[in-house]
């Protein structure tokens, strides 16, 4: 069977979307004859929300334009944030550096070279305070891209800081990703006990229900699944399965579905395969609505309205002829907007090569602003709705995602599918397939495997320095922070956290917040939690907790 | 003079967790008939060195998408040199490697550097042309421990050939407390 994914061949050959759905030359009424408007589409703002979660979509509230940001030190990042806010950015999106994501402190002997090079260091409540210096926490939505067990700890830093500033937690709006299943497979997670990660994740859900009603306790991270090789079907299928996993764990604790379902988001990728992106996002809203209503018996329409944040696909960018990434970003932003997303951050044109510069971050923001203010595409809700092709493809995506969900249910649910190794296997198969296609040229990427130009002539745009210098000054500051605190108080709070963690029934958020307020660092908190689960304090097994815990 | 199967260790050192590229390389090398020991991310130079010796590999492939290679590759080279294994086990480095760092890495003895966009054929050719054992016994010549086939450490479950290259493979450390690499900046 001939497989083609790109144009340029005779129309008799078979073409497919990137996920392998066959694509015909043209679509007509026959392709949507099973579609029932009221059942499958309905008006925007109405169940099953295929056409969008709000009646008047972007006229009421434009999507949140933002840029993922995280540099060298909290203060440097704060400067960049203020620059982006001045330039019209509507929300704050932060990416922590890799040691923070791994919950390892900056003074750990192995991580020095990575402090502040790929994100902002957030080891303590002081770091969080410096990051948000001069920024009104009640006025801005604040999203932190962290999936692993570091997510509940960073959430605790936000809570501790809000309390320090005398703010009302109920008014703080934002999100952490808090998606430990995904973190285990495609983000940062070294050897933390799975049981512990899941517990902390659900603790955060439970805590937000009570204390932070305007905060999104879970942002299921479909994006990183896609970046790890999944196609659109697996991206959304696995992400929804993860969401179901967290929902079931929360329900087991007796939490009412309508008290937390609306605090869950999905962040997905907007990749270069334009129509498939639109279709997958529309299909995912429809599936979510039906899941909530039919499987989890939610009553509140807000539980059925899935908010989707979208990130322009980093993996679609090329290091070759990087100026072309501006065009890729534009296409990806357009599909995100036409699909009705709630927040959008684009990858910057230099992101395949370096941490984005101020210039590239500005272009990414301007791309969105041109689409919002000039192009007119945001004036009408779901403007592609009713297109024979888009509706057909939306239906196909939905079917295939349901199939995947059924398959996972058949394995006993997503936790079992993780434990059996199935999850990892599926991701790896997808990744290998994808890279084989690029390697062989079956999947064409301009500048990479077609229309290449010699490297010395590739001067279309200036690129920043590939690797930033590590924030060694910050390493020193973390050391000093640890020396200058009231160590007795810190120890006391960590010991309490340890004891509470041994009681497997207890919600750990209050004691983590207390530890953060007592100036315990992310590495110490994670280490103590690991100890309570019988693991070594340091995941690299190089350092020990400097005092006895029990 | 035909070469026997190359044994290749693949790892990432430090905190960089992006290993999709490395997994694909593992797949390509296996398809080409090489034996792959997949250690995955979050390794220390000591763990990589110990596994390389234990598995007696021909090539150590280090992937890096962060600047950490400038800290950890020199430590790894040093460990090999101290045991006089630097001619026996060749290091190749791939990923997001700055052009201005390439000369320094080569001066350390890194045999190949593969930048973004390198094709799998280029990587295979590079590894095939790398030093290592040939049938004549050159490069092995009785030195070093004889590789014991079938003796697989539990931590390196994903070792050689068929096992799925999992991140958990190789997590359990070879040598419980590896020494602390010096903390230094890039260059």
XYZ file of C-alpha atoms in Angstrom:
737
model
C 0.000 0.000 0.000
C 1.365 3.313 -1.016
C 1.624 5.727 1.819
C 1.984 9.412 1.159
C 1.800 12.147 3.676
C 2.586 15.122 1.536
C 1.483 16.664 -1.689
C 3.000 16.503 -5.119
C 1.940 13.054 -6.356
C -0.874 12.061 -8.635
C -4.273 12.149 -7.007
C -4.697 8.397 -7.467
C -2.133 7.607 -4.829
C -3.261 7.271 -1.261
C -2.698 10.213 1.024
C -2.979 10.213 4.763
C -2.887 12.678 7.609
C 0.112 12.478 9.923
C -1.836 10.069 12.131
C -2.535 7.828 9.188
C -6.165 8.709 8.488
C -6.791 8.354 4.721
C -7.532 11.640 2.983
C -9.652 11.875 -0.158
C -9.376 14.442 -2.908
C -12.599 16.175 -1.934
C -15.367 15.808 0.666
C -19.092 16.226 0.327
C -22.438 15.712 2.110
C -22.090 11.916 2.023
C -19.028 12.114 4.249
C -21.020 13.684 7.050
C -24.380 12.006 6.573
C -24.292 10.414 10.034
C -23.596 13.711 11.681
C -26.447 14.980 13.832
C -26.146 18.695 14.515
C -27.785 18.754 17.933
C -26.132 15.558 19.119
C -22.627 15.906 17.704
C -22.001 19.599 17.196
C -24.551 21.960 18.636
C -23.929 25.685 18.933
C -20.790 26.965 20.601
C -21.222 27.012 24.368
C -23.639 24.068 24.293
C -23.134 20.374 24.973
C -21.090 18.562 23.631
C -19.028 21.731 23.084
C -17.489 20.486 19.828
C -17.752 24.021 18.461
C -16.249 25.695 21.501
C -16.898 26.191 25.187
C -18.301 29.726 24.972
C -21.272 31.002 23.050
C -19.489 34.044 21.679
C -15.966 32.681 21.902
C -13.214 35.238 21.352
C -15.550 38.248 21.268
C -16.143 37.698 24.955
C -12.608 36.842 25.875
C -9.665 36.451 23.522
C -7.440 33.461 24.094
C -4.648 34.078 26.542
C -1.613 35.107 24.502
C 1.566 34.160 26.273
C 5.098 32.993 25.850
C 6.757 30.246 27.789
C 9.536 31.894 29.741
C 12.328 30.844 32.087
C 15.858 32.196 32.228
C 19.020 32.069 34.313
C 17.564 33.353 37.596
C 14.189 34.353 39.039
C 15.108 38.045 38.761
C 16.231 37.780 35.112
C 13.016 35.927 34.309
C 11.052 38.597 36.132
C 12.575 41.209 33.806
C 11.584 39.162 30.740
C 8.060 38.711 32.123
C 7.669 42.427 32.644
C 8.931 43.040 29.114
C 6.361 40.595 27.704
C 3.557 42.063 29.829
C 4.466 45.552 28.566
C 4.268 44.149 25.045
C 0.724 42.955 25.615
C 1.112 39.419 26.898
C -2.078 38.433 28.728
C -0.902 35.616 30.952
C 2.314 34.369 32.526
C 3.719 30.997 31.477
C 6.772 29.772 33.313
C 9.058 26.844 32.651
C 11.310 25.830 35.561
C 14.907 24.737 34.952
C 15.704 21.036 34.765
C 16.994 20.600 38.346
C 13.744 22.173 39.625
C 11.698 19.855 37.414
C 13.634 16.944 38.882
C 13.237 18.349 42.430
C 16.986 18.480 42.943
C 18.537 21.572 44.567
C 20.978 23.858 42.768
C 23.787 22.984 45.186
C 23.619 19.299 44.235
C 27.056 18.318 42.851
C 25.673 17.048 39.547
C 23.278 19.755 38.450
C 25.351 22.957 38.521
C 25.752 23.171 34.720
C 21.983 23.166 34.252
C 20.899 25.741 36.809
C 18.922 28.358 34.916
C 19.966 27.234 31.430
C 16.664 25.757 30.231
C 14.216 27.426 32.542
C 13.963 29.455 35.698
C 15.396 28.123 38.988
C 12.609 27.787 41.574
C 14.106 26.038 44.549
C 12.488 27.954 47.390
C 9.753 30.420 48.237
C 12.324 33.209 47.884
C 12.860 32.212 44.238
C 9.092 32.295 43.636
C 8.915 35.692 45.347
C 11.690 37.116 43.155
C 10.109 35.650 40.045
C 6.856 37.494 40.771
C 8.397 40.683 42.140
C 6.222 43.666 41.241
C 3.628 41.428 39.579
C 0.105 41.409 40.971
C -0.674 37.739 41.563
C -4.407 38.386 41.656
C -4.440 40.220 38.325
C -2.613 37.728 36.082
C -3.190 34.085 35.272
C -0.082 32.169 36.048
C 0.809 28.836 34.473
C 3.752 26.698 35.547
C 4.912 24.020 33.119
C 5.807 21.248 35.463
C 4.354 17.759 35.353
C 6.393 15.750 37.780
C 6.224 15.470 41.564
C 7.701 18.979 41.532
C 4.251 20.309 40.540
C 2.603 20.033 43.964
C 5.749 21.527 45.535
C 5.723 24.522 43.178
C 2.005 24.918 43.836
C 2.907 24.988 47.535
C 5.430 27.759 46.784
C 2.656 29.770 45.118
C 0.404 29.236 48.160
C 3.140 30.106 50.638
C 3.988 33.252 48.679
C 0.345 34.336 48.411
C 0.009 33.922 52.166
C 3.252 35.864 52.728
C 1.850 38.675 50.602
C -1.426 38.582 52.490
C -3.457 37.613 49.424
C -6.627 35.573 49.270
C -5.814 32.113 47.835
C -9.312 31.928 46.418
C -8.508 34.763 44.040
C -5.279 33.323 42.653
C -5.795 32.099 39.090
C -3.492 29.824 37.190
C -2.382 26.266 36.678
C 0.298 23.699 37.237
C 0.511 20.715 34.959
C 0.615 18.124 37.718
C 0.501 15.112 35.416
C 2.668 12.427 37.024
C 1.781 9.654 34.563
C 2.992 11.732 31.660
C 6.021 12.943 33.643
C 7.097 9.386 34.184
C 7.293 8.777 30.458
C 8.232 11.949 28.747
C 9.174 14.683 31.104
C 11.354 14.937 34.124
C 11.145 12.201 36.667
C 14.030 10.294 38.173
C 13.047 7.225 39.967
C 10.393 8.711 42.245
C 7.944 6.063 43.502
C 4.938 6.080 41.183
C 2.585 5.657 44.132
C 4.043 8.768 45.769
C 3.736 10.840 42.583
C 0.096 9.842 42.091
C -0.715 10.572 45.715
C 0.806 14.048 45.541
C -1.045 14.733 42.295
C -4.401 13.857 43.819
C -3.497 15.728 47.026
C -3.141 18.854 44.904
C -6.553 18.231 43.300
C -8.180 17.799 46.692
C -6.432 20.850 48.145
C -7.512 23.108 45.263
C -11.144 22.014 45.599
C -11.142 23.354 49.138
C -8.712 26.244 49.085
C -8.095 27.428 45.523
C -11.310 27.317 43.492
C -9.869 29.558 40.755
C -6.737 27.445 40.272
C -6.449 24.581 37.799
C -5.034 21.703 39.772
C -4.336 19.492 36.755
C -3.298 20.397 33.254
C -3.096 17.072 31.517
C -0.053 17.340 29.338
C -0.830 15.984 25.906
C 1.847 18.247 24.442
C 4.803 16.310 25.799
C 3.243 13.061 24.649
C 3.227 14.497 21.150
C 6.787 15.736 21.539
C 7.768 12.236 22.623
C 6.594 10.840 19.334
C 2.854 10.220 19.744
C 0.629 11.080 16.777
C -2.522 13.170 17.294
C -4.670 10.160 18.146
C -2.306 8.835 20.789
C -1.562 12.339 22.029
C -5.190 12.960 22.904
C -6.095 9.338 23.685
C -3.314 8.880 26.219
C -3.888 12.330 27.716
C -7.600 11.622 28.201
C -6.737 8.236 29.697
C -4.397 9.978 32.145
C -7.174 12.415 33.040
C -9.539 9.505 33.639
C -6.880 7.962 35.873
C -6.670 11.076 38.066
C -10.450 11.467 38.128
C -10.915 7.907 39.318
C -8.325 8.344 42.055
C -10.035 11.544 43.194
C -13.464 9.900 43.147
C -12.066 7.073 45.272
C -11.326 9.689 47.913
C -14.951 10.719 47.854
C -14.408 14.006 46.015
C -17.460 15.007 43.976
C -16.856 15.107 40.220
C -18.501 18.512 39.883
C -16.193 19.995 42.495
C -12.991 19.431 40.509
C -13.648 18.460 36.866
C -13.766 22.124 35.861
C -10.329 22.597 37.444
C -8.792 20.231 34.892
C -7.330 21.478 31.617
C -5.568 19.864 28.729
C -2.529 21.388 27.106
C -1.915 19.923 23.701
C 0.358 20.468 20.788
C -0.469 22.389 17.685
C 1.633 20.627 15.105
C 2.081 21.385 11.456
C -0.637 19.029 10.113
C -3.216 21.823 10.061
C -6.621 20.172 9.666
C -5.764 17.241 11.859
C -4.943 19.680 14.678
C -8.287 21.420 14.320
C -10.084 18.068 14.199
C -8.304 16.575 17.187
C -9.094 19.565 19.409
C -12.753 19.639 18.417
C -13.000 15.875 18.889
C -11.348 16.038 22.305
C -13.889 18.581 23.571
C -16.711 16.323 22.400
C -15.202 13.247 24.039
C -14.593 15.087 27.313
C -18.168 16.330 27.455
C -19.525 12.829 26.877
C -17.111 11.259 29.349
C -18.158 13.687 32.050
C -21.856 13.312 31.427
C -22.164 9.631 30.613
C -19.314 7.978 32.465
C -18.795 10.205 35.485
C -22.386 11.499 35.756
C -21.369 15.119 36.154
C -24.302 17.492 36.504
C -22.640 20.875 36.175
C -22.078 21.946 32.533
C -18.783 23.491 33.618
C -17.479 20.006 34.295
C -18.220 19.131 30.675
C -16.627 22.233 29.169
C -12.996 21.330 28.513
C -10.591 24.241 28.426
C -7.689 23.551 26.128
C -4.365 25.347 26.193
C -2.197 24.943 23.139
C 1.528 25.066 22.592
C 3.084 25.385 19.157
C 5.000 22.177 18.512
C 8.676 22.500 19.325
C 9.302 19.274 17.452
C 7.947 20.778 14.243
C 10.739 23.363 14.213
C 14.002 22.880 12.392
C 17.491 23.955 13.310
C 18.054 24.409 9.585
C 16.884 27.723 8.062
C 15.329 28.748 11.378
C 13.491 31.728 9.880
C 11.059 29.194 8.394
C 9.950 28.430 11.945
C 8.131 31.778 12.000
C 5.944 30.425 9.211
C 5.438 27.127 11.008
C 4.461 29.047 14.144
C 1.907 31.044 12.188
C 0.265 27.953 10.726
C 0.182 26.315 14.145
C -1.247 29.400 15.828
C -3.938 29.623 13.199
C -5.068 26.023 13.700
C -5.111 26.574 17.473
C -7.309 29.652 17.124
C -9.619 28.118 14.525
C -10.037 25.133 16.843
C -11.123 27.409 19.700
C -8.289 27.061 22.232
C -8.239 29.063 25.472
C -4.533 29.862 25.740
C -1.701 29.754 23.279
C 2.031 29.887 23.505
C 4.136 29.407 20.429
C 7.590 27.971 20.211
C 10.049 30.646 19.127
C 11.890 30.448 15.826
C 15.253 29.822 17.483
C 14.002 27.224 19.910
C 15.511 24.270 18.064
C 18.876 25.892 18.689
C 18.858 27.894 21.884
C 16.839 29.407 24.702
C 14.682 32.038 23.004
C 16.075 35.538 22.823
C 14.016 38.641 23.538
C 13.659 39.143 19.760
C 12.372 35.652 19.040
C 9.996 35.772 22.029
C 8.634 39.054 20.674
C 8.048 37.590 17.193
C 6.156 34.651 18.742
C 3.939 37.082 20.630
C 3.458 39.331 17.579
C 2.401 36.315 15.506
C -0.537 35.832 17.846
C -1.338 39.526 17.952
C -1.463 39.765 14.142
C -3.840 36.815 14.054
C -5.997 38.283 16.817
C -6.113 41.920 15.737
C -5.553 41.907 11.982
C -6.656 38.680 10.340
C -10.288 38.704 11.447
C -10.310 34.931 12.036
C -11.289 35.408 15.676
C -14.549 37.230 14.914
C -16.627 34.107 14.388
C -16.905 31.102 16.677
C -15.787 27.812 15.124
C -15.530 29.201 11.596
C -14.505 25.812 10.173
C -17.558 24.084 11.665
C -19.708 22.510 8.989
C -16.863 21.979 6.553
C -17.395 18.503 5.115
C -13.743 17.677 5.546
C -13.287 19.132 9.032
C -16.423 17.425 10.345
C -15.471 14.118 8.751
C -11.968 14.305 10.173
C -13.282 15.352 13.598
C -15.505 12.270 13.549
C -12.599 10.040 12.533
C -10.365 11.415 15.273
C -13.121 10.910 17.818
C -13.650 7.283 16.789
C -9.976 6.472 16.954
C -9.480 8.183 20.298
C -12.464 6.286 21.762
C -10.937 3.044 20.435
C -7.725 3.789 22.276
C -9.617 4.628 25.468
C -11.535 1.345 25.220
C -8.291 -0.533 24.710
C -6.856 1.041 27.865
C -10.025 0.287 29.838
C -9.655 -3.292 28.655
C -6.209 -3.415 30.231
C -7.676 -2.380 33.572
C -7.089 1.353 33.242
C -4.160 3.627 32.653
C -2.294 2.860 35.893
C -2.173 -0.817 34.931
C -1.155 0.123 31.409
C 1.759 2.098 32.858
C 2.799 -0.664 35.219
C 2.768 -3.292 32.476
C 5.077 -1.192 30.310
C 2.439 -0.815 27.587
C 2.411 2.979 27.840
C 6.149 3.236 27.276
C 6.061 0.730 24.430
C 3.321 2.571 22.565
C 5.163 5.881 22.810
C 8.414 4.377 21.610
C 6.807 2.670 18.667
C 5.252 5.950 17.593
C 8.519 7.827 17.977
C 10.496 5.312 15.976
C 7.865 5.315 13.226
C 7.873 9.103 13.058
C 11.644 9.461 12.877
C 11.945 6.642 10.359
C 9.572 8.517 8.075
C 11.604 11.709 8.385
C 14.883 9.849 8.016
C 13.717 8.102 4.845
C 12.192 11.269 3.413
C 8.652 9.802 3.388
C 7.711 12.703 5.604
C 8.998 15.887 4.126
C 10.425 18.656 6.249
C 11.528 21.776 4.399
C 15.159 22.611 5.014
C 15.785 19.308 6.768
C 15.233 16.649 4.128
C 14.090 18.745 1.171
C 15.128 22.184 -0.091
C 18.291 22.125 1.957
C 20.864 24.845 1.648
C 24.532 24.581 2.582
C 25.124 25.415 6.198
C 27.481 28.327 5.495
C 24.760 29.993 3.420
C 22.114 29.499 6.085
C 22.238 33.092 7.312
C 18.612 34.080 6.908
C 18.245 35.089 10.524
C 20.494 35.751 13.499
C 20.441 33.184 16.274
C 21.409 33.642 19.926
C 24.056 31.660 21.744
C 23.234 27.966 21.692
C 23.858 27.163 25.331
C 23.366 29.734 28.049
C 25.932 29.967 30.801
C 24.689 28.236 33.927
C 23.411 30.483 36.699
C 26.296 29.688 39.032
C 25.586 32.835 40.976
C 22.218 31.345 41.813
C 23.865 28.148 43.026
C 25.776 30.296 45.507
C 22.601 32.095 46.531
C 20.840 28.791 47.230
C 23.755 27.760 49.447
C 23.544 31.048 51.339
C 19.763 30.755 51.610
C 20.204 27.395 53.296
C 22.821 28.779 55.682
C 20.877 31.860 56.692
C 17.502 30.375 57.563
C 16.185 29.307 60.943
C 17.346 25.730 60.543
C 15.471 24.471 63.588
C 12.211 25.648 62.102
C 13.023 24.108 58.709
C 13.961 20.797 60.325
C 10.779 20.762 62.370
C 8.598 21.270 59.307
C 10.449 18.587 57.320
C 10.112 16.118 60.175
C 6.416 16.807 60.327
C 6.170 16.311 56.567
C 7.964 12.983 56.915
C 5.597 11.790 59.628
C 2.559 12.933 57.681
C 3.824 11.218 54.547
C 4.106 7.909 56.424
C 0.372 8.162 57.054
C -0.709 7.243 53.544
C -4.231 8.611 54.081
C -3.176 12.154 54.815
C -3.291 15.028 52.325
C 0.250 16.378 52.203
C -0.389 19.808 50.692
C -0.727 21.652 54.049
C 2.522 20.199 55.401
C 4.351 20.859 52.109
C 3.146 24.478 52.219
C 4.309 24.690 55.820
C 7.724 23.289 54.854
C 8.016 25.782 51.983
C 7.054 28.627 54.350
C 9.741 27.360 56.735
C 12.240 27.826 53.909
C 12.658 24.175 53.037
C 13.842 23.761 49.428
C 12.367 21.651 46.666
C 15.194 19.102 46.894
C 14.741 18.723 50.643
C 10.978 18.328 50.398
C 11.189 15.786 47.601
C 14.021 13.979 49.376
C 12.066 13.687 52.618
C 9.022 12.412 50.724
C 11.254 9.836 49.002
C 12.601 8.718 52.380
C 9.066 8.172 53.618
C 8.611 5.774 50.697
C 11.830 3.928 51.478
C 13.869 5.444 48.665
C 17.229 7.183 48.996
C 16.974 10.905 49.752
C 18.773 11.873 46.538
C 17.610 10.272 43.283
C 21.207 10.374 42.021
C 22.337 8.803 45.322
C 25.112 11.337 45.785
C 24.011 13.456 48.742
C 22.311 12.735 52.064
C 19.843 14.674 54.172
C 22.074 16.666 56.547
C 20.122 15.663 59.658
C 18.260 12.621 60.996
C 14.631 12.607 59.973
C 13.169 10.303 62.598
C 38.537 -8.728 7.404
C 35.032 -8.574 8.697
C 34.160 -6.813 11.892
C 32.287 -8.539 14.633
C 29.129 -6.972 16.016
C 29.786 -3.569 17.489
C 28.649 -3.087 21.076
C 27.392 0.413 21.690
C 26.422 2.032 24.978
C 23.933 4.895 24.693
C 23.411 7.365 27.530
C 22.660 10.915 28.549
C 24.446 12.476 31.508
C 23.122 14.961 34.033
C 19.597 16.379 34.117
C 18.646 16.471 30.441
C 15.727 14.096 30.039
C 14.960 14.467 26.330
C 15.761 11.010 25.021
C 13.484 10.520 22.034
C 16.386 11.027 19.626
C 18.557 8.585 21.508
C 15.810 5.981 21.499
C 15.552 6.312 17.766
C 19.311 5.886 17.413
C 19.095 2.751 19.578
C 16.514 1.410 17.173
C 18.610 2.240 14.110
C 21.738 0.606 15.524
C 19.855 -2.530 16.496
C 18.314 -2.785 13.052
C 21.820 -2.538 11.640
C 22.810 -5.547 13.727
C 24.701 -3.800 16.505
C 24.321 -4.633 20.170
C 22.939 -1.709 22.082
C 23.140 -1.147 25.791
C 20.626 1.589 26.487
C 21.265 3.406 29.748
C 19.018 6.366 28.992
C 19.026 9.753 30.725
C 20.057 10.981 34.205
C 23.397 9.172 34.305
C 26.598 10.251 35.990
C 29.927 9.908 34.123
C 30.876 7.245 36.664
C 27.781 5.192 35.939
C 28.426 5.416 32.207
C 32.072 4.454 32.670
C 31.305 1.530 34.971
C 28.657 0.169 32.640
C 30.938 0.591 29.623
C 33.627 -1.479 31.338
C 31.222 -4.061 32.665
C 29.653 -4.514 29.241
C 33.000 -4.060 27.461
C 31.622 -1.891 24.712
C 33.321 -0.578 21.583
C 31.571 2.742 21.420
C 30.013 5.040 24.002
C 27.363 7.275 22.454
C 26.504 10.370 24.476
C 23.463 12.406 23.541
C 23.059 15.932 24.839
C 20.507 18.618 24.144
C 21.788 20.814 26.935
C 25.203 22.337 27.556
C 26.022 19.607 30.056
C 28.272 17.721 27.632
C 30.978 20.317 28.243
C 31.102 19.295 31.903
C 30.541 15.574 31.772
C 32.282 14.397 28.589
C 35.712 15.553 29.888
C 35.099 13.621 33.129
C 34.156 10.515 31.172
C 37.241 10.845 28.954
C 39.344 11.209 32.064
C 37.932 8.039 33.606
C 38.684 6.108 30.420
C 42.204 7.512 30.174
C 43.007 6.593 33.746
C 42.218 2.978 32.926
C 43.946 3.284 29.534
C 40.672 2.433 27.812
C 40.360 5.600 25.749
C 41.705 3.916 22.593
C 39.571 0.815 23.146
C 36.258 2.473 23.809
C 35.532 5.365 21.502
C 33.223 8.201 22.445
C 30.773 9.714 20.012
C 28.610 12.692 20.882
C 25.398 13.844 19.248
C 22.614 16.346 19.708
C 22.615 20.069 20.217
C 26.369 20.530 20.135
C 27.588 24.070 19.573
C 29.925 24.386 16.595
C 32.412 26.303 18.728
C 32.621 23.396 21.195
C 33.362 20.770 18.546
C 37.102 21.467 18.397
C 37.473 21.123 22.153
C 35.557 17.827 22.188
C 37.725 16.487 19.352
C 40.867 17.525 21.222
C 39.678 15.350 24.111
C 39.544 12.409 21.733
C 35.836 12.363 20.914
C 35.753 10.427 17.658
C 32.589 11.752 16.039
C 30.222 14.618 16.651
C 26.782 14.429 15.093
C 24.908 17.698 14.899
C 21.176 18.218 14.403
C 20.027 16.921 11.054
C 22.565 14.088 10.860
C 20.942 11.127 9.114
C 20.944 7.629 10.521
C 23.213 6.516 7.664
C 25.803 9.103 8.610
C 25.673 7.916 12.206
C 25.944 4.238 11.207
C 28.891 4.966 8.932
C 30.551 6.901 11.722
C 30.170 4.097 14.228
C 31.271 1.469 11.748
C 34.412 3.444 11.044
C 35.120 3.918 14.752
C 37.950 2.036 16.399
C 37.115 -0.941 18.521
C 37.578 -4.628 18.117
C 38.154 -6.367 14.847
C 38.568 -10.043 14.246
C 42.335 -9.755 14.386
C 41.942 -8.978 18.050
C 43.351 -5.506 17.605
C 42.141 -3.218 20.312
C 41.188 -6.057 22.603
C 44.523 -7.882 22.710
C 43.889 -9.638 25.925
C 43.547 -6.471 27.918
C 40.537 -5.843 30.026
C 38.024 -8.292 31.346
C 36.535 -10.831 28.992
C 32.972 -9.905 28.405
C 30.706 -12.424 29.995
C 27.733 -12.946 27.784
C 24.454 -13.461 29.492
C 25.564 -11.853 32.694
C 23.249 -8.949 32.848
C 22.992 -6.646 35.765
C 19.422 -6.178 36.905
C 19.730 -2.457 36.402
C 20.685 -2.809 32.792
C 17.580 -4.778 31.945
C 17.327 -3.136 28.585
C 20.756 -4.385 27.671
C 21.617 -5.663 24.263
C 19.274 -6.408 21.520
C 15.685 -7.093 22.130
C 14.561 -5.650 25.416
C 12.622 -2.430 25.220
C 14.892 0.530 25.745
C 13.308 1.768 28.904
C 14.326 4.654 31.000
C 14.233 2.486 34.050
C 16.912 0.293 32.511
C 20.195 1.157 34.084
C 18.721 3.331 36.789
C 19.991 1.169 39.548
C 23.500 2.301 39.857
C 26.655 0.500 39.084
C 28.758 1.419 42.053
C 26.453 2.784 44.686
C 27.996 6.143 45.377
C 29.740 7.519 42.353
C 32.299 10.159 43.138
C 31.253 13.732 42.828
C 32.154 15.325 39.561
C 33.607 18.726 40.088
C 31.201 21.505 39.741
C 32.329 23.674 36.911
C 30.897 25.949 34.354
C 31.021 25.340 30.681
C 34.681 25.689 29.816
